[in-house]
Short mmCIF file of C-alpha atoms in Angstrom, two decimals:
data_model
loop_
_atom_site.label_atom_id
_atom_site.label_comp_id
_atom_site.label_asym_id
_atom_site.label_seq_id
_atom_site.Cartn_x
_atom_site.Cartn_y
_atom_site.Cartn_z
CA UNK U 218 33.95 12.83 -48.53
CA UNK U 219 36.01 10.39 -46.65
CA UNK U 220 36.76 12.90 -43.99
CA UNK U 221 33.11 14.00 -43.58
CA UNK U 222 32.07 10.54 -42.90
CA UNK U 223 35.22 10.12 -40.11
CA UNK U 224 34.01 13.18 -38.64
CA UNK U 225 30.25 12.07 -38.20
CA UNK U 226 31.53 8.84 -37.44
CA UNK U 227 32.96 10.45 -34.80
CA UNK U 228 30.02 12.31 -33.24
CA UNK U 229 27.47 9.18 -33.61
CA UNK U 230 30.58 7.44 -31.22
CA UNK U 231 30.79 10.21 -29.10
CA UNK U 232 26.45 10.62 -28.39
CA UNK U 233 26.64 6.51 -27.94
CA UNK U 234 29.09 7.15 -25.11
CA UNK U 235 27.27 9.37 -23.67
CA UNK U 236 23.77 7.85 -23.67
CA UNK U 237 26.30 4.53 -22.77
CA UNK U 238 27.49 6.31 -19.19
CA UNK U 239 23.43 8.42 -18.97
CA UNK U 240 21.88 4.40 -18.30
CA UNK U 241 24.69 3.40 -15.91
CA UNK U 242 28.44 2.95 -17.05
CA UNK U 243 27.97 -0.21 -18.96
CA UNK U 244 25.77 -1.02 -16.63
CA UNK U 245 28.03 -2.05 -13.62
CA UNK U 246 26.68 -2.02 -10.90
CA UNK U 247 29.13 -1.53 -7.65
CA UNK U 248 28.41 -1.52 -3.65
CA UNK U 249 30.80 0.79 -0.77
CA UNK U 250 30.72 1.41 2.52
CA UNK U 251 31.46 4.42 4.69
CA UNK U 252 32.59 1.74 7.24
CA UNK U 253 33.32 -1.96 7.71
CA UNK U 254 33.01 -2.69 11.88
CA UNK U 255 30.95 -1.06 14.43
CA UNK U 256 30.04 -2.21 17.82
CA UNK U 257 26.93 -3.35 18.93
CA UNK U 258 24.94 -1.74 21.49
CA UNK U 259 26.63 1.63 20.42
CA UNK U 260 24.08 2.99 17.66
CA UNK U 261 27.00 2.48 14.99
CA UNK U 262 25.14 2.68 11.91
CA UNK U 263 26.78 1.38 8.09
CA UNK U 264 26.17 3.36 5.26
CA UNK U 265 26.13 2.05 1.93
CA UNK U 266 26.54 3.67 -1.57
CA UNK U 267 25.26 1.76 -4.62
CA UNK U 268 26.32 3.05 -8.32
CA UNK U 269 25.14 2.31 -11.27
CA UNK U 270 27.98 3.49 -13.09
CA UNK U 271 27.94 7.48 -12.43
CA UNK U 272 24.25 7.62 -11.36
CA UNK U 273 24.03 6.80 -7.97
CA UNK U 274 21.08 4.29 -6.82
CA UNK U 275 21.57 4.23 -3.20
CA UNK U 276 17.82 4.80 -1.68
CA UNK U 277 16.21 3.66 -5.35
CA UNK U 278 12.83 1.66 -4.74
CA UNK U 279 14.69 -0.31 -7.31
CA UNK U 280 17.55 -1.06 -5.14
CA UNK U 281 17.49 -3.65 -2.85
CA UNK U 282 20.87 -4.36 -0.58
CA UNK U 283 21.31 -8.40 0.52
CA UNK U 284 23.73 -9.90 2.82
CA UNK U 285 24.72 -13.36 4.41
CA UNK U 286 25.91 -13.77 8.10
CA UNK U 287 29.47 -16.00 9.36
CA UNK U 288 27.32 -19.12 8.49
CA UNK U 289 26.18 -18.25 5.43
CA UNK U 290 22.94 -20.26 6.35
CA UNK U 291 20.15 -17.13 4.96
CA UNK U 292 20.16 -14.45 2.83
CA UNK U 293 18.52 -11.74 4.04
CA UNK U 294 17.54 -8.24 2.41
CA UNK U 295 17.06 -4.88 3.54
CA UNK U 296 14.01 -3.05 2.61
CA UNK U 297 13.91 -1.50 -0.99
CA UNK U 298 15.55 1.64 -1.27
CA UNK U 299 17.61 1.36 2.08
CA UNK U 300 21.42 1.55 2.25
CA UNK U 301 21.83 1.29 6.48
CA UNK U 302 22.29 -1.33 8.50
CA UNK U 303 23.17 -1.71 12.02
CA UNK U 304 22.64 -5.09 14.40
CA UNK U 305 22.74 -5.76 17.68
CA UNK U 306 24.17 -9.56 16.79
CA UNK U 307 27.57 -9.64 16.42
CA UNK U 308 29.40 -11.33 12.97
CA UNK U 309 30.65 -10.85 9.98
CA UNK U 310 28.02 -10.09 7.21
CA UNK U 311 28.63 -9.88 3.44
CA UNK U 312 26.84 -7.76 1.21
CA UNK U 313 25.51 -7.12 -2.12
CA UNK U 314 23.39 -4.90 -3.83
CA UNK U 315 20.61 -5.26 -6.83
CA UNK U 316 19.07 -2.87 -9.04
CA UNK U 317 16.25 -2.94 -11.54
CA UNK U 318 16.88 -1.12 -14.52
CA UNK U 319 13.75 -1.60 -16.54
CA UNK U 320 13.00 -5.29 -17.57
CA UNK U 321 17.00 -6.08 -16.46
CA UNK U 322 17.97 -7.01 -12.47
CA UNK U 323 21.50 -6.07 -12.12
CA UNK U 324 23.66 -7.69 -9.29
CA UNK U 325 26.51 -5.89 -7.90
CA UNK U 326 29.80 -6.75 -9.33
CA UNK U 327 31.56 -6.92 -5.81
CA UNK U 328 30.61 -7.46 -2.22
CA UNK U 329 31.43 -5.38 1.03
CA UNK U 330 32.34 -7.46 4.42
CA UNK U 331 31.28 -6.01 7.74
CA UNK U 332 32.27 -7.14 11.05
CA UNK U 333 29.85 -6.62 14.15
CA UNK U 334 31.64 -6.81 17.26
CA UNK U 335 30.94 -6.31 20.79
CA UNK U 336 28.22 -8.64 22.98
CA UNK U 337 25.26 -10.18 22.28
CA UNK U 338 22.19 -8.12 23.11
CA UNK U 339 19.34 -9.60 25.09
CA UNK U 340 16.18 -8.51 26.46
CA UNK U 341 14.09 -8.73 29.78
CA UNK U 342 10.36 -9.63 29.31
CA UNK U 343 7.38 -7.88 29.98
CA UNK U 344 4.44 -10.24 29.86
CA UNK U 345 1.23 -9.13 27.81
CA UNK U 346 -2.14 -9.75 30.22
CA UNK U 347 -5.14 -9.67 28.53
CA UNK U 348 -7.82 -9.30 31.41
CA UNK U 349 -11.50 -10.01 30.57
CA UNK U 350 -13.76 -7.98 32.36
CA UNK U 351 -17.06 -6.71 32.93
CA UNK U 352 -19.03 -3.99 35.34
CA UNK U 353 -21.94 -6.66 35.19
CA UNK U 354 -19.47 -9.65 36.82
CA UNK U 355 -19.41 -10.58 40.71
CA UNK U 356 -15.96 -11.84 40.57
CA UNK U 357 -14.11 -9.56 38.26
CA UNK U 358 -13.01 -7.12 40.97
CA UNK U 359 -11.16 -10.42 42.33
CA UNK U 360 -8.97 -10.52 39.28
CA UNK U 361 -8.57 -6.78 39.57
CA UNK U 362 -7.27 -6.85 42.81
CA UNK U 363 -4.42 -10.23 42.59
CA UNK U 364 -3.44 -8.52 39.55
CA UNK U 365 -2.54 -5.64 41.14
CA UNK U 366 -0.86 -7.19 44.30
CA UNK U 367 0.76 -9.09 41.91
CA UNK U 368 1.94 -5.26 39.87
CA UNK U 369 3.63 -4.37 43.85
CA UNK U 370 5.64 -7.47 43.56
CA UNK U 371 6.54 -7.44 39.45
CA UNK U 372 6.48 -4.02 38.92
CA UNK U 373 8.56 -4.31 35.95
CA UNK U 374 7.67 -7.88 34.78
CA UNK U 375 4.07 -7.69 32.91
CA UNK U 376 1.19 -5.65 31.34
CA UNK U 377 -2.34 -5.88 31.37
CA UNK U 378 -5.53 -4.73 28.75
CA UNK U 379 -8.34 -5.15 30.93
CA UNK U 380 -10.97 -5.81 28.34
CA UNK U 381 -14.50 -5.34 29.30
CA UNK U 382 -17.22 -7.24 27.31
CA UNK U 383 -20.84 -7.39 27.03
CA UNK U 384 -21.55 -9.27 29.72
CA UNK U 385 -24.81 -9.57 31.95
CA UNK U 386 -25.59 -6.40 29.85
CA UNK U 387 -29.20 -5.18 29.72
CA UNK U 388 -29.41 -5.17 33.91
CA UNK U 389 -25.44 -3.94 33.67
CA UNK U 390 -24.32 -1.67 30.67
CA UNK U 391 -21.07 -1.35 30.53
CA UNK U 392 -19.53 1.60 28.91
CA UNK U 393 -16.25 0.41 28.27
CA UNK U 394 -17.00 -2.42 25.90
CA UNK U 395 -14.90 -1.66 22.65
CA UNK U 396 -15.71 -3.52 19.38
CA UNK U 397 -12.11 -4.93 19.45
CA UNK U 398 -13.07 -6.47 23.04
CA UNK U 399 -15.96 -8.15 21.06
CA UNK U 400 -13.70 -9.57 18.51
CA UNK U 401 -11.08 -11.41 21.55
CA UNK U 402 -14.22 -12.71 23.08
CA UNK U 403 -14.50 -14.57 19.86
CA UNK U 404 -11.18 -15.39 19.23
CA UNK U 405 -10.65 -16.79 23.06
CA UNK U 406 -14.13 -18.17 23.04
CA UNK U 407 -15.03 -16.05 26.51
CA UNK U 408 -17.82 -17.59 28.07
CA UNK U 409 -17.43 -17.16 31.43
CA UNK U 410 -15.42 -14.75 33.42
CA UNK U 411 -13.07 -13.05 35.38
CA UNK U 412 -10.94 -15.03 33.21
CA UNK U 413 -7.07 -13.55 31.84
CA UNK U 414 -4.43 -15.24 28.93
CA UNK U 415 -1.00 -14.33 29.28
CA UNK U 416 1.03 -13.38 25.94
CA UNK U 417 -1.94 -14.45 24.08
CA UNK U 418 -2.05 -18.41 24.66
CA UNK U 419 -4.96 -20.11 24.69
CA UNK U 420 -4.55 -21.45 27.77
CA UNK U 421 -8.09 -19.85 30.59
CA UNK U 422 -6.17 -18.13 33.37
CA UNK U 423 -8.52 -17.62 36.35
CA UNK U 424 -8.46 -15.12 39.27
CA UNK U 425 -7.06 -16.72 42.10
CA UNK U 426 -3.97 -15.05 42.94
CA UNK U 427 -2.06 -18.12 42.81
CA UNK U 428 -2.67 -19.46 38.98
CA UNK U 429 -1.85 -15.83 37.99
CA UNK U 430 1.07 -16.40 40.08
CA UNK U 431 2.26 -19.30 38.43
CA UNK U 432 1.19 -18.09 34.61
CA UNK U 433 3.46 -14.86 35.34
CA UNK U 434 6.18 -17.23 36.16
CA UNK U 435 5.84 -19.61 33.11
CA UNK U 436 5.72 -16.40 30.89
CA UNK U 437 8.71 -15.14 32.21
CA UNK U 438 10.61 -18.44 32.11
CA UNK U 439 9.95 -17.67 28.49
CA UNK U 440 13.41 -15.68 27.30
CA UNK U 441 12.42 -13.46 24.75
CA UNK U 442 14.05 -13.12 21.36
CA UNK U 443 13.23 -9.38 20.61
CA UNK U 444 12.87 -5.77 22.03
CA UNK U 445 10.57 -3.65 22.38
CA UNK U 446 10.60 0.62 22.33
CA UNK U 447 8.07 3.18 21.82
CA UNK U 448 8.24 7.05 20.86
CA UNK U 449 5.36 8.94 21.17
CA UNK U 450 4.30 12.09 20.07
CA UNK U 451 1.22 14.26 22.14
CA UNK U 452 -0.64 17.47 20.76
CA UNK U 453 -2.72 18.49 23.63
CA UNK U 454 -4.59 21.20 21.40
CA UNK U 455 -5.37 18.63 18.87
CA UNK U 456 -5.56 15.82 21.05
CA UNK U 457 -3.74 14.02 18.25
CA UNK U 458 -1.62 11.16 19.23
CA UNK U 459 1.22 9.32 17.21
CA UNK U 460 2.88 6.56 18.05
CA UNK U 461 6.01 4.76 16.52
CA UNK U 462 6.48 0.48 17.68
CA UNK U 463 10.02 -0.34 17.47
CA UNK U 464 11.34 -3.96 17.27
CA UNK U 465 14.58 -5.26 17.39
CA UNK U 466 15.15 -9.50 17.52
CA UNK U 467 17.98 -11.90 17.64
CA UNK U 468 16.13 -14.45 15.26
CA UNK U 469 14.56 -14.59 12.14
CA UNK U 470 10.72 -14.59 12.81
CA UNK U 471 7.74 -13.07 10.95
CA UNK U 472 6.15 -10.97 13.87
CA UNK U 473 3.28 -8.59 14.09
CA UNK U 474 2.78 -5.48 16.69
CA UNK U 475 -0.46 -4.18 19.13
CA UNK U 476 -0.46 -0.59 20.08
CA UNK U 477 -2.86 -1.13 22.92
CA UNK U 478 -4.11 2.67 24.84
CA UNK U 479 -5.41 1.96 28.41
CA UNK U 480 -6.89 4.39 30.76
CA UNK U 481 -6.71 3.52 34.71
CA UNK U 482 -9.22 5.34 37.55
CA UNK U 483 -12.14 5.38 35.93
CA UNK U 484 -15.16 5.78 38.10
CA UNK U 485 -18.21 3.55 37.48
CA UNK U 486 -20.01 1.42 39.19
CA UNK U 487 -19.00 -2.39 39.79
CA UNK U 488 -20.96 -5.18 40.61
CA UNK U 489 -19.63 -6.69 43.82
CA UNK U 490 -17.39 -3.71 44.50
CA UNK U 491 -15.16 -4.33 47.58
CA UNK U 492 -15.56 -0.08 47.77
CA UNK U 493 -17.45 2.76 46.82
CA UNK U 494 -16.70 4.33 44.98
CA UNK U 495 -14.97 1.48 42.16
CA UNK U 496 -12.14 2.75 39.55
CA UNK U 497 -11.51 0.29 37.16
CA UNK U 498 -8.00 0.32 35.56
CA UNK U 499 -6.13 -0.81 32.89
CA UNK U 500 -9.31 0.22 30.65
CA UNK U 501 -8.62 -0.99 27.10
CA UNK U 502 -9.90 2.07 25.02
CA UNK U 503 -9.21 1.44 21.44
CA UNK U 504 -6.48 -1.14 20.46
CA UNK U 505 -4.28 0.64 16.89
CA UNK U 506 -4.82 -2.59 14.08
CA UNK U 507 -7.06 -3.42 11.75
CA UNK U 508 -6.09 -7.17 12.82
CA UNK U 509 -6.77 -8.72 16.14
CA UNK U 510 -3.10 -10.10 16.22
CA UNK U 511 -1.65 -6.91 15.37
CA UNK U 512 -0.18 -4.60 11.90
CA UNK U 513 2.38 -6.65 10.26
CA UNK U 514 6.69 -5.20 10.65
CA UNK U 515 8.97 -6.13 7.44
CA UNK U 516 5.72 -6.17 4.81
CA UNK U 517 5.23 -10.01 6.69
CA UNK U 518 8.56 -10.97 5.69
CA UNK U 519 10.57 -12.74 8.42
CA UNK U 520 12.45 -10.09 10.58
CA UNK U 521 16.00 -9.60 9.74
CA UNK U 522 18.05 -10.83 12.84
CA UNK U 523 19.54 -7.68 14.51
CA UNK U 524 18.21 -5.01 12.35
CA UNK U 525 15.67 -1.98 14.03
CA UNK U 526 12.13 -1.82 12.40
CA UNK U 527 9.96 0.78 12.45
CA UNK U 528 5.85 1.21 11.93
CA UNK U 529 3.83 4.05 12.79
CA UNK U 530 0.08 4.39 13.96
CA UNK U 531 -1.82 7.88 15.04
CA UNK U 532 -5.14 8.43 16.45
CA UNK U 533 -7.46 11.82 17.95
CA UNK U 534 -8.26 10.88 21.49
CA UNK U 535 -11.91 12.09 22.48
CA UNK U 536 -12.73 14.53 25.10
CA UNK U 537 -13.90 11.90 27.47
CA UNK U 538 -10.72 9.92 27.83
CA UNK U 539 -8.36 11.43 30.60
CA UNK U 540 -4.88 11.28 28.71
CA UNK U 541 -2.99 12.33 32.62
CA UNK U 542 -4.62 8.80 33.37
CA UNK U 543 -3.97 6.89 30.15
CA UNK U 544 -0.47 4.57 28.85
CA UNK U 545 0.26 2.92 25.79
CA UNK U 546 1.35 -0.82 25.41
CA UNK U 547 2.61 -2.69 22.51
CA UNK U 548 3.00 -5.98 22.50
CA UNK U 549 4.93 -7.89 19.76
CA UNK U 550 4.00 -10.48 18.33
CA UNK U 551 5.29 -13.83 16.65
CA UNK U 552 4.09 -16.25 14.05
CA UNK U 553 2.89 -19.74 15.66
CA UNK U 554 3.44 -22.89 13.63
CA UNK U 555 0.19 -23.01 11.78
CA UNK U 556 0.59 -19.64 10.33
CA UNK U 557 -2.29 -17.62 11.60
CA UNK U 558 -2.33 -17.67 15.54
CA UNK U 559 0.08 -15.40 16.43
CA UNK U 560 1.94 -15.07 20.72
CA UNK U 561 3.66 -12.31 22.37
CA UNK U 562 7.02 -12.72 22.60
CA UNK U 563 7.96 -9.17 24.77
CA UNK U 564 5.78 -5.99 25.38
CA UNK U 565 7.03 -2.50 26.82
CA UNK U 566 4.33 0.18 28.06
CA UNK U 567 5.01 4.60 28.34
CA UNK U 568 2.59 7.39 29.24
CA UNK U 569 1.03 9.51 26.72
CA UNK U 570 3.30 12.26 25.03
CA UNK U 571 6.53 10.09 26.51
CA UNK U 572 8.90 6.97 25.48
CA UNK U 573 10.50 3.40 26.52
CA UNK U 574 13.96 2.70 25.47
CA UNK U 575 14.50 -1.26 24.51
CA UNK U 576 14.71 -2.96 28.11
CA UNK U 577 18.15 -4.02 27.22
CA UNK U 578 20.11 -6.77 29.13
CA UNK U 579 23.69 -7.49 28.36
CA UNK U 580 24.99 -10.85 28.53
#
């Protein structure tokens, strides 16, 4: 009888040990990395492995990797289930992991130190110019002409999104008016045109060349903290466009992004047109966002410095739009002090189906 009892106890212990192993081998969480030294500007990536006992939870939605920089002042977290890290900000980083098992949250028993070497990466500025216009506006061609003249001198320094609004609409109906343009008209209290707003600031810039150039100079004097890149794919048969907006920031900010589709060379009558036929450029066809300040990066949390964030939107292009004359603008906004208003930090542009890389400046 005693031998039978001991044998039964041994079987029970073996079963319990087996169960314990399946739930994390005594609940220990351990983080490791495939490398601990990477270089800025090379695209190198650190891949972490996170184990809860014998279970690999590296990409589990219940696993979150957090880290501190060399200063240790701030703690940043990657998205749940993300186990890779790359940064354009040099320094030393300390990584830990946490894992939610049932109602318990387990923190890793160890940490991993990663060194990012190389130069600080910064980005060239490209201003985002919102132009308010209409076919029934007699002075609007003046602003369009002056913006074209500025583009000749500053071909890489700014992008224009021309929002057509309802103005003198009974006598001069404007087929290029959009609902988003009307929302911006209300937001910026547009009662008279032509007018431009640089980087979504409240300042109302008139049509004369001097005012526009001064506004651009002011915008370019503000060094951007983020870089913007674009990837796009266009299916000409289905007329389906998908756009991925990318951002990397050198400081922690709450950011949003706008994807704006514009079309050039639209022939349509214009009041007080300097020439006929008249062609409208930079015409906003669509803004791929539900919010006038754009969609959120990182679920509305501050961006982690040096880490790339991406987000995608898609749309079907109407047959009446000429895709050969269309471009994609991506503008990245940062949160103002009121927590409601956003201002553009940087922008980029490319044609449909093409891409635009980060405009990097090495220091």
